Coordinates of C-alpha atoms in Angstrom, one line a residue:
M205 CA 0.4 -2.0 5.7
D206 CA 4.1 -2.6 6.2
M207 CA 6.1 -4.9 3.9
Q208 CA 7.5 -7.1 6.6
H209 CA 4.2 -8.6 7.8
L210 CA 3.1 -9.6 4.3
T211 CA 6.6 -11.1 3.7
Y212 CA 6.4 -13.1 7.0
E213 CA 2.9 -14.3 6.2
Y214 CA 4.0 -15.8 2.9
A215 CA 7.2 -17.2 4.6
R216 CA 5.0 -19.1 7.1
R217 CA 3.2 -20.7 4.2
G218 CA 6.5 -21.9 2.6
A219 CA 6.9 -19.2 0.0
C220 CA 10.1 -18.7 -1.9
L221 CA 10.9 -15.0 -1.7
L222 CA 12.7 -12.5 -3.9
I223 CA 12.7 -9.4 -1.7
I224 CA 13.3 -5.9 -3.0
A225 CA 14.2 -2.8 -1.0
R226 CA 16.2 0.4 -1.3
R227 CA 17.6 -0.1 2.3
E228 CA 20.1 -2.9 2.4
N229 CA 19.9 -3.3 6.2
L230 CA 16.1 -3.8 6.0
L231 CA 16.6 -6.3 3.3
K232 CA 19.0 -8.4 5.3
K233 CA 16.8 -8.3 8.4
V234 CA 13.6 -9.2 6.6
A235 CA 15.3 -12.0 4.6
E236 CA 16.8 -13.5 7.8
N237 CA 13.5 -13.5 9.6
A238 CA 11.7 -15.0 6.5
R239 CA 14.1 -17.9 6.5
K240 CA 13.5 -18.6 10.1
L241 CA 9.7 -18.5 9.5
G242 CA 10.0 -21.2 6.9
S243 CA 10.8 -19.7 3.5
P244 CA 13.0 -22.2 1.6
D245 CA 14.5 -19.6 -0.7
V246 CA 15.0 -15.9 0.0
V247 CA 16.8 -13.7 -2.6
P248 CA 17.3 -10.0 -1.6
I249 CA 17.7 -7.4 -4.3
C250 CA 18.3 -3.6 -3.9
A251 CA 16.0 -1.8 -6.2
D252 CA 13.5 1.1 -6.4
V253 CA 10.0 0.6 -8.0
L254 CA 10.0 4.2 -9.1
K255 CA 12.9 3.5 -11.5
V256 CA 11.6 1.8 -14.6
H257 CA 14.8 0.0 -15.4
D258 CA 14.9 -1.4 -11.8
C259 CA 11.4 -2.8 -12.3
K260 CA 12.3 -4.4 -15.5
R261 CA 15.5 -5.8 -14.0
F262 CA 14.0 -7.5 -11.0
V263 CA 11.1 -9.0 -12.9
E264 CA 13.6 -10.6 -15.3
E265 CA 15.8 -11.7 -12.4
S266 CA 12.8 -13.3 -10.7
V267 CA 12.0 -15.2 -13.9
N268 CA 15.6 -16.3 -14.3
H269 CA 15.9 -17.4 -10.7
F270 CA 12.6 -19.2 -10.2
G271 CA 12.2 -20.3 -13.8
R272 CA 9.0 -18.4 -14.2
C273 CA 7.3 -15.3 -13.0
N274 CA 6.0 -16.4 -9.6
L275 CA 4.8 -14.2 -6.8
F276 CA 5.8 -10.6 -6.3
D277 CA 5.1 -8.4 -3.3
F278 CA 5.9 -4.7 -3.4
N279 CA 5.4 -2.8 -0.2
S280 CA 6.6 0.7 0.3
R281 CA 8.8 0.2 -2.7
K282 CA 10.4 -2.8 -1.0
S283 CA 9.5 -6.4 -1.7
L284 CA 9.1 -9.3 -4.2
M285 CA 7.9 -12.8 -3.5
N286 CA 7.0 -16.3 -4.9
L287 CA 4.1 -18.4 -3.4
F288 CA 3.8 -22.1 -4.3
S289 CA 2.6 -22.6 -7.9
V290 CA 0.4 -19.5 -7.8
D291 CA 1.7 -16.4 -9.7
V292 CA 0.7 -13.2 -7.9
L293 CA 2.0 -9.7 -8.3
V294 CA 1.2 -7.9 -5.0
N295 CA 1.5 -4.1 -5.3
N296 CA 1.8 -2.5 -1.9
A297 CA 3.9 0.6 -2.6
G298 CA 2.7 3.5 -0.6
I299 CA 3.5 6.7 1.2
G300 CA 1.2 8.7 3.4
S301 CA 0.5 12.4 3.5
M302 CA -1.4 14.2 6.2
C303 CA -2.0 17.9 5.7
L304 CA -4.9 20.3 5.0
I305 CA -4.7 21.8 1.5
E306 CA -4.9 25.3 3.0
D307 CA -1.7 24.7 4.9
V308 CA 0.3 23.8 1.8
T309 CA 2.4 26.6 0.3
D310 CA 4.0 24.6 -2.6
I311 CA 1.7 21.9 -4.0
T312 CA 4.5 20.4 -6.1
K313 CA 6.1 19.2 -2.8
L314 CA 3.4 16.5 -2.6
A315 CA 4.0 15.1 -6.1
P316 CA 5.9 12.1 -4.6
V317 CA 2.7 10.8 -3.1
M318 CA 1.2 10.3 -6.5
D319 CA 4.5 9.0 -7.9
V320 CA 5.0 6.3 -5.2
N321 CA 1.4 5.3 -4.6
F322 CA 0.4 5.2 -8.3
W323 CA 3.5 4.7 -10.5
G324 CA 5.2 2.5 -7.9
S325 CA 2.5 -0.1 -8.7
I326 CA 2.0 0.5 -12.4
Y327 CA 5.7 0.0 -13.4
P328 CA 6.1 -3.5 -11.9
T329 CA 2.7 -4.5 -13.2
F330 CA 3.6 -3.5 -16.7
F331 CA 6.7 -5.6 -16.8
A332 CA 5.1 -8.6 -15.0
I333 CA 1.9 -8.8 -17.2
P334 CA 3.5 -11.0 -20.0
Y335 CA 4.7 -13.6 -17.5
L336 CA 1.5 -13.6 -15.5
K337 CA -0.5 -14.2 -18.6
R338 CA 1.5 -17.3 -19.3
T339 CA 0.9 -18.7 -15.8
K340 CA -2.7 -17.4 -15.5
G341 CA -1.6 -15.5 -12.4
S342 CA -3.1 -12.8 -10.2
I343 CA -2.4 -9.2 -9.4
F344 CA -3.0 -7.7 -6.0
V345 CA -3.1 -3.9 -5.4
N346 CA -3.2 -2.2 -2.0
A347 CA -5.5 0.8 -2.3
S348 CA -7.1 2.4 0.7
S349 CA -10.5 3.1 2.3
A350 CA -9.5 6.7 1.8
A351 CA -10.1 6.2 -2.0
I352 CA -13.8 5.8 -1.2
S353 CA -14.4 7.7 2.1
H354 CA -12.3 10.8 1.2
P355 CA -11.3 11.9 4.7
P356 CA -10.0 15.5 5.2
A357 CA -6.2 16.0 5.4
F358 CA -5.7 13.1 3.0
G359 CA -6.7 14.7 -0.3
I360 CA -3.6 13.9 -2.3
Y361 CA -3.3 10.5 -0.7
S362 CA -6.9 9.7 -1.4
A363 CA -6.6 10.8 -5.0
S364 CA -3.5 8.6 -5.5
K365 CA -5.3 5.5 -4.2
A366 CA -8.5 6.3 -6.2
A367 CA -6.3 6.4 -9.3
L368 CA -5.1 2.9 -8.4
L369 CA -8.6 1.6 -8.2
G370 CA -9.5 3.2 -11.5
F371 CA -6.5 1.7 -13.3
Y372 CA -6.9 -1.8 -11.9
E373 CA -10.6 -1.9 -12.5
T374 CA -9.8 -1.3 -16.2
M375 CA -7.0 -3.9 -16.1
R376 CA -9.6 -6.4 -14.6
V377 CA -11.4 -6.1 -18.0
E378 CA -8.3 -5.9 -20.3
L379 CA -6.4 -8.8 -18.7
A380 CA -9.2 -11.3 -18.1
P381 CA -9.5 -14.2 -18.2
E382 CA -5.7 -14.9 -18.1
I383 CA -5.0 -12.7 -15.1
S384 CA -7.3 -12.1 -12.1
I385 CA -7.1 -8.9 -10.0
T386 CA -7.7 -8.4 -6.3
T387 CA -7.9 -4.9 -4.9
A388 CA -7.7 -4.0 -1.2
T389 CA -9.5 -1.1 0.5
L390 CA -7.9 -1.1 3.9
G391 CA -8.8 1.0 6.9
I392 CA -6.4 2.0 9.6
I393 CA -3.8 -0.8 9.8
E394 CA -0.8 -0.8 12.1
S395 CA 2.1 0.6 10.0
E396 CA 4.7 3.2 9.9
M397 CA 2.0 5.7 8.9
T398 CA 0.0 5.1 12.1
K399 CA 3.2 5.8 13.9
G400 CA 3.5 9.1 12.3
K401 CA 5.7 8.6 9.2
H402 CA 4.4 10.7 6.4
L403 CA 5.4 13.1 3.6
S404 CA 5.1 16.6 5.1
K405 CA 3.7 19.6 3.3
E406 CA 7.3 20.7 2.9
G407 CA 8.0 17.6 0.9
T408 CA 10.2 15.9 3.5
T409 CA 9.7 12.5 5.1
Q410 CA 9.0 13.0 8.8
V411 CA 7.8 11.0 11.8
N412 CA 5.3 12.8 14.1
S413 CA 3.3 10.6 16.4
D414 CA 1.2 13.6 17.6
L415 CA 0.2 14.3 14.1
A416 CA -0.8 10.7 13.5
N417 CA -2.9 10.6 16.7
A418 CA -4.6 13.8 15.7
Y419 CA -5.2 13.0 12.0
A420 CA -5.2 9.2 11.5
N421 CA -5.6 7.3 14.7
Q422 CA -9.2 8.3 15.6
L423 CA -10.5 4.8 15.0
P424 CA -9.4 1.4 16.2
V425 CA -6.2 0.2 14.6
M426 CA -6.0 -3.3 13.2
S427 CA -2.8 -5.3 13.7
S428 CA -0.6 -5.8 10.7
S429 CA -0.3 -9.6 11.2
A430 CA -4.1 -10.1 11.1
C431 CA -4.4 -7.9 8.1
A432 CA -1.6 -9.7 6.3
K433 CA -3.3 -13.1 6.9
A434 CA -6.6 -11.8 5.5
I435 CA -4.9 -10.4 2.4
V436 CA -3.0 -13.6 1.6
D437 CA -6.2 -15.6 2.0
A438 CA -8.0 -13.3 -0.3
I439 CA -5.3 -13.5 -2.9
R440 CA -5.2 -17.3 -2.8
R441 CA -9.0 -17.3 -3.3
K442 CA -8.7 -14.8 -6.2
E443 CA -11.3 -12.5 -4.6
R444 CA -12.2 -9.3 -6.4
N445 CA -11.7 -7.2 -3.3
V446 CA -10.6 -7.4 0.4
T447 CA -11.7 -4.9 3.0
E448 CA -10.1 -4.8 6.4
P449 CA -11.2 -4.2 9.1
K450 CA -14.5 -5.7 7.9
W451 CA -16.7 -3.1 9.5
Y452 CA -15.5 -0.6 6.8
R453 CA -17.9 -2.4 4.5
F454 CA -20.7 -0.7 6.4
L455 CA -19.0 2.6 5.9
F456 CA -18.8 2.1 2.1
L457 CA -22.5 1.1 2.1
L458 CA -23.4 4.3 3.9
K459 CA -21.2 6.2 1.3
T460 CA -23.3 4.8 -1.5
L461 CA -26.8 5.0 0.2
C462 CA -26.3 8.3 2.1
P463 CA -23.2 10.2 1.0
E464 CA -24.4 13.3 2.8
L465 CA -24.0 11.5 6.1
I466 CA -20.4 10.6 5.4
E467 CA -19.7 14.1 4.3
W468 CA -21.2 15.4 7.5
G469 CA -18.9 13.2 9.5
N470 CA -15.9 14.2 7.4
R471 CA -16.8 17.9 8.0
R472 CA -16.8 17.4 11.8
Y473 CA -13.5 15.6 11.5
Y474 CA -12.1 18.5 9.4
L475 CA -13.1 21.1 12.0
K476 CA -11.3 19.0 14.6
I477 CA -8.2 18.7 12.5
K478 CA -8.2 22.4 11.6
A479 CA -8.3 23.3 15.3
W480 CA -5.4 21.0 16.1
S481 CA -3.4 22.4 13.1
Q482 CA -3.9 25.9 14.3
D483 CA -3.0 25.1 17.9
H484 CA 0.1 23.3 16.7
S485 CA 1.1 26.2 14.5
H486 CA 0.8 28.7 17.3
A487 CA 2.8 26.4 19.6
T488 CA 5.5 26.2 17.1
I489 CA 5.7 30.0 16.7
S490 CA 5.9 30.6 20.4
K491 CA 8.9 28.4 20.9

């Protein structure tokens, strides 16, 4: 789920935005578009949610600018927002990884997946909690259907998202009743990841559309704009969970009632991926 679409959905609803990104060009583009869509106040800040001091700084800057801790939206380490009088921390930091564990030669190269997907949400949450308690706000975290369905080739990614669910389920207990928490278990949503952007087994960020088509895009892909609308609606209603596309709920029910069936499907999927991986490896060697 890309940052831009969540940003624009909030902008259409009149949100004031404090946008965070590491890439200045992206910040300027998103901020300009958000203003055109109706946001009355857009403040771009260059920051990295993996740097603790950056997280502390932009939470404090948001409080100073808006007078209180309003709405934050972090997507791929990029964004921060304010929505009306509702205070919501939206954690959407994420990076994909698509590789079979048997193809990995240095497991430490995949450590950034856990860092971005887990700590990239925990750090901002930690610093925002005191302010959200005062305003009886909400926290949103973008997990993934992979945290429940455990598809092959997404082992580290699935683990990082499952860790998010575990942490925020605990926070749901510790922070109630002052702060409500909404988790998202999203399926295949139009994003940079579905276009092939991922952390490779060598530890470098790459874009490979053939890999995405073979590993991730085997099911219908939901549009980012439709998903963003569903997420914002769920946050405003302070729902416990949002699942998109909605048919994934049936998949989760099957996982609970008949886990062997899901495992059988994943096994067939694994064999297909393994064959593609071997063919790709041979093609690379022959070049």
